[in-house]
Amino acid sequence: MGSRTPLYAEHLALGARMVPFGGWDMPLHYGSQLDEHQTVRHAAGVFDVSHMRPVDVEGAGARDFLRHLLANDVARLATPGKALYSCMLNELGGVVDDLIVYWRGGERYRLVVNAATAHGDIAWMRAQSGHFAVRIAPREDLAMLAVQGPEARARAAALLPAELAESALALKPFFATEHNDWFVARTGYTGEDGFELMLPADAVVELWRALLAAGVRPCGLGARDTLRLEAGMNLYGQDMDADVGPLESGLEWTVAWEPAERDFIGRTALEHLRASPDRRRFIGLLLSGRGVLRAHQCLLVAGQPAGDITSGGFAPTLGRSIALARLDSGVRLEPGDLCAVEIRGQAVAARVVKPPFARHGQACIPLD
Amino acid sequence: MSDIPADLRYTRSHEWIKDNGDGTITVGITDHAQEALGDIVFVETPENGRTVGAEEACAVVESVKAASDIYAPIAGEIVETNAALGDAPDLINSSPYEEGWILRMTPSNLADLATLLDASAYEEVVAEDA
């Protein structure tokens, strides 16, 4: 049996199909994953993401510590409340985890890390914190909801504590506001507008019920996966991991190379790979033929193995199958190029595209 | 509780089989199977005229979650497949025993039908799954 979020009984009462995920028992869907997906693209859905872990990093050395710990640079956070997506690397340039870090002003930051990796992440952070004056505090007292979709902010804001309702609606994308232990961020993992909310665990059932009463649909991990794939967002453990770093998983944009003297963990290994002609490319695929792309299928160029799908599936917004794939060393393909994917022994035609595939309710790639 | 019509035969791999009374049978997947798979997004059906052995994989149903093989319940020849599934694979979710049928076949030996599970035996299979 896995860990349970404070909403476990709510999920059961809603008839959710529960599955193990990262050590937790989580809802896969509440009836139809496809309907949940479309609701988030066109209205508003809510995900219980209380399995994810907020970790507060504070103290006189917090900023310097995070500039050492993360491949992206928290010095880029010019305004309190601003968020930054980053990989946390090991010395070999592999990814320990990917995360969002929020600057809360002064020497106060909040990181949100993945469920399955949280325990290892915290141990890693503590091991690296050495001479930095920081406190690293996992916030197991907080629950977390993602309310996503074009109608999400309006419906959720009305249910927030009065002190937050106005400032939440005024947030620009990738900014957060907070009051007491309520934290509201205009971030997400779906390619739609919305909020990610952190709040005291003992208040989350009431908020969950109020959101549902306001017409926000409960959505499970299944829809979360198809939404993030359409949005071209990576999934840790699938698209990148401890052995495969940001330069080979489409995340080079999250590595802050400047200033050159910033010595972040993994920098030396990344710089070496960056200069190497052997670096593997990461691409998007749209299936032209019939079938469904899945992780671990083999990509073929001129009939020869040329790479592997890391994430694949049916894209409800497009009515087609899409994938993220890593090419073998030395293989280069550009958007528009044709290739094939081996599905049950058959080579099925596919086209290289540039993610994202779909965001804000619409296709972002040509479908011909 | 999933729907298990009393007049059909079943397999342990969750296919249902209907005796059409004209020397052919119709095959689909059960309500229990479609519910476990989740939303169906693609169905790959065999060529008409293909000869298949009992328990031979002859079609594939892909849901949002995974791909699953569909097995011929008994030996025979494929005579028709459900063309409507090409545009509407979700018929398997909405109508597993009627509009969501997958294929028809002419069994080599109709008497093989007697080797398949009846509704009450299949109900036990589903209960074990739970």
Coordinates of C-alpha atoms in Angstrom, one line a residue:
Chain A
M1 CA 0.0 0.0 0.0
G2 CA 1.3 3.4 -0.9
S3 CA 1.1 6.7 0.9
R4 CA -2.2 8.5 0.8
T5 CA -2.9 12.2 0.3
P6 CA -5.5 14.0 2.5
L7 CA -7.9 13.6 -0.4
Y8 CA -7.7 9.8 -0.7
A9 CA -11.2 9.3 0.7
E10 CA -12.6 12.0 -1.7
H11 CA -11.0 10.1 -4.7
L12 CA -12.6 6.8 -3.6
A13 CA -16.0 8.5 -3.1
L14 CA -15.8 9.9 -6.6
G15 CA -15.2 6.4 -8.1
A16 CA -11.6 7.1 -9.1
R17 CA -9.5 4.2 -10.4
M18 CA -6.5 4.3 -8.0
V19 CA -3.0 3.4 -9.1
P20 CA 0.4 3.3 -7.4
F21 CA 2.6 6.2 -8.5
G22 CA 5.9 7.2 -7.0
G23 CA 5.1 5.4 -3.7
W24 CA 1.6 7.0 -3.5
D25 CA -1.9 5.7 -4.2
M26 CA -3.2 8.2 -6.7
P27 CA -6.2 8.6 -9.0
L28 CA -5.6 7.6 -12.6
H29 CA -9.0 8.9 -13.8
Y30 CA -12.5 9.3 -12.5
G31 CA -14.3 7.6 -15.4
S32 CA -12.9 9.0 -18.6
Q33 CA -9.3 10.2 -19.0
L34 CA -10.2 11.7 -22.5
D35 CA -13.1 13.8 -21.1
E36 CA -10.9 15.0 -18.2
H37 CA -8.2 16.0 -20.7
Q38 CA -10.7 18.0 -22.9
T39 CA -12.2 19.7 -19.8
V40 CA -8.7 21.1 -18.9
R41 CA -8.1 22.3 -22.5
H42 CA -11.5 24.0 -22.7
A43 CA -12.9 24.7 -19.1
A44 CA -11.3 23.8 -15.7
G45 CA -10.0 20.7 -14.0
V46 CA -8.4 20.1 -10.6
F47 CA -5.6 17.6 -9.9
D48 CA -4.6 16.4 -6.5
V49 CA -0.8 16.8 -6.6
S50 CA -0.3 16.5 -2.9
H51 CA 2.2 13.7 -3.5
M52 CA 4.6 16.4 -4.8
R53 CA 6.8 17.9 -2.1
P54 CA 7.3 21.6 -1.4
V55 CA 10.8 22.2 0.2
D56 CA 11.6 25.5 1.8
V57 CA 15.2 26.7 1.6
E58 CA 16.0 29.7 3.8
G59 CA 18.9 31.3 5.5
A60 CA 21.8 33.8 4.8
G61 CA 23.3 31.4 2.3
A62 CA 20.1 30.3 0.5
R63 CA 20.7 32.3 -2.7
D64 CA 24.3 31.2 -3.0
F65 CA 23.4 27.6 -2.2
L66 CA 20.7 27.4 -5.0
R67 CA 23.1 29.1 -7.5
H68 CA 25.4 26.2 -6.8
L69 CA 22.7 23.5 -6.6
L70 CA 20.6 24.3 -9.7
A71 CA 21.5 24.4 -13.4
N72 CA 19.2 27.4 -13.9
D73 CA 20.2 30.5 -12.0
V74 CA 18.0 31.9 -9.2
A75 CA 19.8 35.2 -9.7
R76 CA 17.5 35.6 -12.7
L77 CA 14.6 36.0 -10.3
A78 CA 14.4 39.8 -10.2
T79 CA 11.0 40.2 -8.5
P80 CA 9.8 38.4 -5.3
G81 CA 7.2 35.8 -6.2
K82 CA 8.8 34.9 -9.5
A83 CA 9.2 31.2 -10.4
L84 CA 12.0 29.4 -12.3
Y85 CA 12.0 25.9 -13.8
S86 CA 15.3 24.1 -13.3
C87 CA 17.1 20.8 -13.3
M88 CA 19.1 19.7 -10.2
L89 CA 22.1 17.9 -11.6
N90 CA 24.6 15.3 -10.3
E91 CA 28.3 15.8 -11.0
L92 CA 28.1 13.8 -14.2
G93 CA 25.4 16.2 -15.6
G94 CA 22.6 13.7 -15.1
V95 CA 19.3 14.9 -13.6
V96 CA 18.7 14.2 -9.9
D97 CA 15.2 15.9 -10.4
D98 CA 13.5 18.7 -12.2
L99 CA 11.7 21.3 -10.1
I100 CA 10.2 24.7 -9.8
V101 CA 11.8 27.2 -7.5
Y102 CA 9.9 30.3 -6.3
W103 CA 11.7 33.3 -4.8
R104 CA 9.7 34.5 -1.8
G105 CA 11.9 37.6 -1.2
G106 CA 15.1 38.0 0.7
E107 CA 16.9 34.7 1.4
R108 CA 13.7 32.7 1.2
Y109 CA 12.9 30.2 -1.6
R110 CA 10.5 27.4 -2.1
L111 CA 11.2 24.4 -4.3
V112 CA 8.6 21.9 -5.5
V113 CA 10.0 18.5 -6.3
N114 CA 8.6 15.2 -7.7
A115 CA 7.0 12.6 -5.5
A116 CA 9.0 9.6 -6.3
T117 CA 12.3 11.4 -6.0
A118 CA 11.5 13.7 -3.0
H119 CA 13.3 11.6 -0.4
G120 CA 16.5 11.3 -2.4
D121 CA 16.3 15.0 -3.4
I122 CA 16.2 16.2 0.1
A123 CA 19.1 13.9 1.1
W124 CA 21.0 15.2 -1.9
M125 CA 20.3 18.8 -1.1
R126 CA 21.4 18.3 2.5
A127 CA 24.6 16.6 1.4
Q128 CA 25.4 19.5 -0.9
S129 CA 24.5 22.2 1.6
G130 CA 27.9 21.8 3.4
H131 CA 29.3 25.2 4.2
F132 CA 26.2 27.2 3.1
A133 CA 24.1 28.8 5.9
V134 CA 20.7 27.3 4.9
R135 CA 17.8 25.5 6.5
I136 CA 16.2 22.9 4.2
A137 CA 12.6 22.2 5.3
P138 CA 10.3 19.7 3.5
R139 CA 6.8 20.9 4.0
E140 CA 4.9 17.7 4.7
D141 CA 2.2 19.8 6.4
L142 CA 1.1 21.3 3.0
A143 CA -1.3 19.8 0.5
M144 CA -1.1 20.8 -3.2
L145 CA -3.8 21.2 -5.9
A146 CA -3.3 22.1 -9.6
V147 CA -6.4 24.0 -10.9
Q148 CA -5.9 24.2 -14.7
G149 CA -7.8 25.3 -17.8
P150 CA -9.0 28.6 -19.3
E151 CA -11.7 29.0 -16.6
A152 CA -9.5 27.8 -13.8
R153 CA -8.3 31.0 -12.3
A154 CA -11.6 32.7 -12.2
R155 CA -13.3 29.8 -10.5
A156 CA -10.5 29.1 -8.0
A157 CA -9.8 32.7 -7.0
A158 CA -13.3 33.1 -5.6
L159 CA -12.6 30.3 -3.2
L160 CA -9.3 31.6 -1.8
P161 CA -8.9 33.4 1.5
A162 CA -10.0 36.9 1.1
E163 CA -6.5 38.3 1.6
L164 CA -5.4 36.4 -1.6
A165 CA -8.3 36.6 -4.0
E166 CA -7.3 39.9 -5.5
S167 CA -3.5 39.3 -5.6
A168 CA -4.0 35.8 -7.1
L169 CA -6.1 37.2 -10.0
A170 CA -3.4 39.9 -10.6
L171 CA -0.6 37.3 -11.0
K172 CA 1.4 37.3 -14.2
P173 CA 2.3 33.9 -15.6
F174 CA 5.1 32.2 -13.5
F175 CA 4.5 34.4 -10.5
A176 CA 3.2 33.5 -7.0
T177 CA 1.6 35.2 -4.1
E178 CA 1.1 34.0 -0.5
H179 CA -0.6 34.6 2.8
N180 CA 0.1 32.7 6.0
D181 CA 0.4 29.1 4.8
W182 CA -1.6 29.6 1.6
F183 CA 0.6 29.9 -1.5
V184 CA -0.9 30.6 -5.0
A185 CA 1.2 30.3 -8.2
R186 CA 0.2 30.9 -11.8
T187 CA 2.1 27.8 -12.9
G188 CA 1.2 24.3 -14.1
Y189 CA 2.0 21.2 -16.1
T190 CA -0.8 21.2 -18.7
G191 CA -0.1 23.9 -21.3
E192 CA -3.1 25.8 -20.0
D193 CA -3.6 28.8 -17.7
G194 CA -4.3 28.1 -14.1
F195 CA -3.0 28.0 -10.5
E196 CA -0.9 25.6 -8.5
L197 CA -2.1 26.0 -4.8
M198 CA -0.3 25.0 -1.7
L199 CA -2.2 25.1 1.5
P200 CA -2.4 23.5 5.0
A201 CA -3.3 19.8 4.6
D202 CA -6.2 20.1 7.0
A203 CA -7.9 22.7 4.7
V204 CA -7.6 20.9 1.4
V205 CA -10.7 18.7 1.6
E206 CA -12.9 21.8 2.0
L207 CA -11.2 23.6 -0.9
W208 CA -11.5 20.5 -3.1
R209 CA -15.2 20.2 -2.4
A210 CA -15.7 23.9 -3.1
L211 CA -13.9 23.6 -6.4
L212 CA -16.0 20.7 -7.5
A213 CA -19.2 22.5 -6.4
A214 CA -18.0 25.5 -8.5
G215 CA -17.9 23.2 -11.6
V216 CA -14.3 22.3 -11.7
R217 CA -13.8 18.7 -12.8
P218 CA -11.6 16.3 -10.9
C219 CA -8.8 15.0 -13.1
G220 CA -6.4 12.2 -12.6
L221 CA -2.8 11.3 -13.5
G222 CA -3.8 9.9 -16.9
A223 CA -5.0 13.3 -18.2
R224 CA -2.1 15.0 -16.5
D225 CA 0.3 12.9 -18.6
T226 CA -1.5 13.4 -21.9
L227 CA -1.8 17.2 -21.2
R228 CA 1.9 17.6 -20.3
L229 CA 2.9 15.5 -23.4
E230 CA 0.8 17.7 -25.7
A231 CA 2.4 20.7 -24.0
G232 CA 5.8 19.3 -24.8
M233 CA 6.8 19.1 -21.1
N234 CA 9.2 16.5 -19.9
L235 CA 8.5 13.8 -17.4
Y236 CA 11.3 13.0 -15.0
G237 CA 12.3 9.3 -15.1
Q238 CA 11.0 8.9 -18.6
D239 CA 12.5 11.8 -20.8
M240 CA 15.5 12.4 -18.5
D241 CA 17.0 10.8 -15.5
A242 CA 20.2 10.4 -13.4
D243 CA 22.0 9.2 -16.6
V244 CA 20.5 11.5 -19.2
G245 CA 20.9 15.3 -18.7
P246 CA 19.2 18.4 -20.0
L247 CA 21.3 18.8 -23.2
E248 CA 20.0 15.4 -24.4
S249 CA 16.4 15.9 -23.3
G250 CA 15.3 19.2 -24.9
L251 CA 16.1 21.2 -21.7
E252 CA 19.1 23.1 -22.8
W253 CA 17.0 26.3 -22.4
T254 CA 16.9 25.7 -18.7
V255 CA 20.7 25.7 -18.2
A256 CA 22.0 29.2 -17.4
W257 CA 25.6 29.2 -18.9
E258 CA 26.1 32.9 -18.0
P259 CA 27.8 34.1 -15.9
A260 CA 30.5 31.7 -16.8
E261 CA 32.1 31.8 -13.3
R262 CA 28.9 30.4 -11.7
D263 CA 30.1 26.9 -10.6
F264 CA 26.9 24.9 -10.4
I265 CA 26.9 21.1 -9.8
G266 CA 27.3 19.3 -13.1
R267 CA 28.6 22.3 -15.0
T268 CA 31.9 20.7 -16.1
A269 CA 30.2 17.6 -17.4
L270 CA 27.6 19.7 -19.3
E271 CA 30.2 21.9 -20.9
H272 CA 32.1 18.9 -22.1
L273 CA 29.0 17.3 -23.6
R274 CA 27.9 20.7 -25.1
A275 CA 31.1 20.8 -27.2
S276 CA 30.8 17.1 -28.2
P277 CA 29.6 16.1 -31.7
D278 CA 28.3 12.9 -30.1
R279 CA 25.5 14.8 -28.2
R280 CA 22.2 13.1 -28.7
R281 CA 19.3 15.2 -30.1
F282 CA 15.8 15.3 -28.7
I283 CA 12.8 15.7 -31.0
G284 CA 9.1 15.6 -31.2
L285 CA 7.2 13.2 -33.5
L286 CA 3.8 13.1 -35.1
L287 CA 2.6 9.7 -36.3
S288 CA 1.4 9.9 -39.9
G289 CA 0.3 6.2 -40.1
R290 CA -2.1 4.3 -37.9
G291 CA -1.3 3.3 -34.3
V292 CA -0.2 4.7 -31.0
L293 CA 3.4 5.8 -30.2
R294 CA 4.6 4.5 -26.8
A295 CA 7.8 4.9 -24.7
H296 CA 10.6 2.6 -25.7
Q297 CA 9.5 2.1 -29.3
C298 CA 12.4 2.3 -31.8
L299 CA 12.7 5.1 -34.3
L300 CA 13.9 4.2 -37.8
V301 CA 15.7 6.3 -40.4
A302 CA 16.1 4.5 -43.8
G303 CA 15.0 1.3 -42.1
Q304 CA 17.8 1.4 -39.5
P305 CA 17.4 2.0 -35.7
A306 CA 18.1 5.7 -35.1
G307 CA 16.7 6.5 -31.7
D308 CA 14.1 5.7 -29.0
I309 CA 10.8 7.2 -28.0
T310 CA 10.9 8.4 -24.4
S311 CA 7.3 9.5 -24.0
G312 CA 4.5 8.7 -26.4
G313 CA 0.7 8.5 -26.5
F314 CA -2.5 9.5 -28.1
A315 CA -3.0 13.3 -28.1
P316 CA -6.7 14.0 -27.6
T317 CA -6.5 17.6 -28.7
L318 CA -5.0 16.5 -32.1
G319 CA -6.8 13.2 -32.5
R320 CA -3.3 11.8 -33.4
S321 CA -0.4 10.1 -31.7
I322 CA 2.6 12.1 -30.7
A323 CA 5.9 11.4 -28.9
L324 CA 9.1 12.8 -27.6
A325 CA 12.2 10.9 -28.8
R326 CA 15.9 10.8 -28.3
L327 CA 18.1 10.2 -31.4
D328 CA 21.1 8.0 -31.4
S329 CA 24.5 9.7 -31.3
G330 CA 25.3 11.2 -34.7
V331 CA 21.7 11.1 -36.0
R332 CA 20.3 14.5 -37.0
L333 CA 16.7 15.2 -38.0
E334 CA 15.0 18.5 -38.4
P335 CA 11.3 19.5 -38.1
G336 CA 9.5 18.3 -41.3
D337 CA 11.8 15.4 -41.9
L338 CA 10.2 12.0 -42.3
C339 CA 11.1 8.9 -40.4
A340 CA 9.3 5.7 -39.1
V341 CA 8.6 4.1 -35.8
E342 CA 8.6 0.3 -35.3
I343 CA 5.2 -0.7 -33.9
R344 CA 4.7 -4.4 -33.4
G345 CA 7.3 -5.3 -36.0
Q346 CA 5.9 -2.8 -38.6
A347 CA 7.6 0.5 -39.7
V348 CA 4.9 3.2 -39.4
A349 CA 5.5 6.6 -40.9
A350 CA 6.1 9.6 -38.7
R351 CA 7.2 13.2 -39.1
V352 CA 9.6 15.2 -37.0
V353 CA 7.9 18.3 -35.3
K354 CA 9.0 20.9 -32.8
P355 CA 7.2 20.7 -29.5
P356 CA 4.9 21.9 -28.0
F357 CA 2.2 19.9 -29.8
A358 CA -0.8 21.6 -28.3
R359 CA -1.4 24.4 -25.8
H360 CA -4.3 26.7 -24.9
G361 CA -6.9 24.4 -26.4
Q362 CA -5.2 24.3 -29.9
A363 CA -2.7 22.5 -32.0
C364 CA 0.7 24.1 -32.2
I365 CA 2.0 22.0 -35.1
P366 CA 0.8 21.4 -38.7
L367 CA -1.3 18.2 -38.8
D368 CA -1.2 17.3 -42.6
Chain B
M1 CA -20.3 -4.2 -11.1
S2 CA -19.6 -5.0 -14.7
D3 CA -22.2 -6.3 -17.2
I4 CA -21.9 -10.0 -18.1
P5 CA -24.7 -11.1 -20.5
A6 CA -25.9 -14.6 -19.8
D7 CA -26.3 -15.6 -23.5
L8 CA -22.6 -15.2 -24.4
R9 CA -19.5 -17.3 -24.0
Y10 CA -16.2 -15.9 -22.6
T11 CA -12.4 -16.4 -22.3
R12 CA -10.0 -15.9 -19.4
S13 CA -8.4 -13.2 -21.5
H14 CA -11.7 -11.2 -21.4
E15 CA -13.1 -11.7 -24.9
W16 CA -16.8 -12.4 -25.3
I17 CA -18.1 -14.7 -28.0
K18 CA -21.6 -14.7 -29.6
D19 CA -22.9 -17.7 -31.6
N20 CA -24.6 -16.1 -34.6
G21 CA -26.5 -19.3 -35.4
D22 CA -25.3 -19.2 -39.0
G23 CA -22.0 -21.0 -38.6
T24 CA -20.2 -17.7 -37.6
I25 CA -19.3 -16.2 -34.3
T26 CA -18.8 -12.6 -33.2
V27 CA -15.9 -11.6 -30.9
G28 CA -15.4 -8.5 -28.7
I29 CA -14.0 -7.6 -25.3
T30 CA -16.1 -7.6 -22.1
D31 CA -17.4 -4.6 -20.2
H32 CA -14.9 -5.5 -17.4
A33 CA -12.0 -5.4 -19.9
Q34 CA -12.9 -2.1 -21.5
E35 CA -13.3 -0.6 -18.0
A36 CA -9.9 -1.8 -17.0
L37 CA -8.2 -0.6 -20.2
G38 CA -9.7 2.9 -20.0
D39 CA -10.6 5.1 -23.0
I40 CA -9.9 3.1 -26.3
V41 CA -8.1 5.2 -28.9
F42 CA -7.1 2.7 -31.6
V43 CA -8.0 -0.7 -32.8
E44 CA -5.9 -2.8 -35.2
T45 CA -8.0 -5.6 -36.8
P46 CA -6.9 -8.6 -38.9
E47 CA -7.3 -9.1 -42.7
N48 CA -10.4 -10.9 -43.8
G49 CA -9.6 -14.5 -44.8
R50 CA -6.8 -14.9 -42.3
T51 CA -6.8 -18.3 -40.6
V52 CA -6.2 -18.2 -36.8
G53 CA -5.5 -20.8 -34.2
A54 CA -7.2 -20.9 -30.8
E55 CA -5.7 -18.3 -28.4
E56 CA -3.7 -16.7 -31.3
A57 CA -3.3 -12.9 -31.1
C58 CA -5.3 -11.5 -34.0
A59 CA -6.2 -7.9 -33.1
V60 CA -4.8 -5.1 -30.9
V61 CA -6.8 -2.7 -28.8
E62 CA -4.9 0.4 -27.6
S63 CA -6.2 2.5 -24.8
V64 CA -4.8 5.8 -23.4
K65 CA -2.9 3.5 -21.1
A66 CA -1.5 0.6 -23.1
A67 CA -1.8 -1.8 -26.0
S68 CA -3.6 -5.1 -25.4
D69 CA -3.7 -8.2 -27.7
I70 CA -7.1 -9.7 -28.6
Y71 CA -7.0 -13.5 -29.0
A72 CA -9.0 -15.7 -31.2
P73 CA -11.2 -17.7 -28.8
I74 CA -11.2 -20.8 -31.0
A75 CA -9.6 -21.8 -34.3
G76 CA -11.2 -20.5 -37.5
E77 CA -11.1 -18.0 -40.3
I78 CA -11.7 -14.2 -40.0
V79 CA -14.7 -13.2 -42.2
E80 CA -15.4 -9.6 -41.1
T81 CA -14.0 -6.9 -38.9
N82 CA -15.9 -3.9 -37.5
A83 CA -15.1 -1.0 -39.8
A84 CA -16.8 1.5 -37.5
L85 CA -13.9 1.2 -35.0
G86 CA -11.6 2.9 -37.4
D87 CA -13.2 6.3 -36.7
A88 CA -14.8 5.5 -33.4
P89 CA -12.7 3.1 -31.4
D90 CA -14.5 4.4 -28.3
L91 CA -17.5 2.3 -29.3
I92 CA -15.8 -0.4 -27.4
N93 CA -16.1 1.7 -24.2
S94 CA -19.7 2.9 -24.8
S95 CA -21.1 -0.4 -26.2
P96 CA -18.8 -3.3 -25.6
Y97 CA -21.3 -6.0 -26.5
E98 CA -23.1 -4.4 -29.4
E99 CA -21.6 -1.6 -31.5
G100 CA -18.1 -2.3 -30.2
W101 CA -17.8 -5.8 -31.6
I102 CA -14.3 -6.4 -33.1
L103 CA -14.5 -9.3 -35.5
R104 CA -16.5 -12.2 -36.9
M105 CA -15.1 -15.6 -37.7
T106 CA -16.1 -19.0 -39.1
P107 CA -14.9 -21.5 -36.6
S108 CA -13.1 -24.6 -37.9
N109 CA -15.2 -26.6 -35.5
L110 CA -18.3 -25.0 -34.0
A111 CA -18.3 -27.6 -31.2
D112 CA -15.1 -25.9 -29.8
L113 CA -17.5 -23.2 -28.5
A114 CA -18.4 -25.6 -25.7
T115 CA -14.8 -25.4 -24.4
L116 CA -15.3 -21.6 -23.6
L117 CA -16.5 -20.2 -20.3
D118 CA -20.2 -19.5 -19.6
A119 CA -21.3 -16.3 -17.9
S120 CA -21.2 -17.7 -14.4
A121 CA -17.7 -19.1 -14.9
Y122 CA -16.5 -15.8 -16.3
E123 CA -18.0 -13.9 -13.4
E124 CA -15.7 -15.9 -11.2
V125 CA -12.7 -14.9 -13.4
V126 CA -13.7 -11.2 -12.9
A127 CA -14.1 -11.7 -9.2
E128 CA -10.5 -13.1 -9.0
D129 CA -9.3 -10.0 -10.9
A130 CA -10.8 -7.6 -8.4

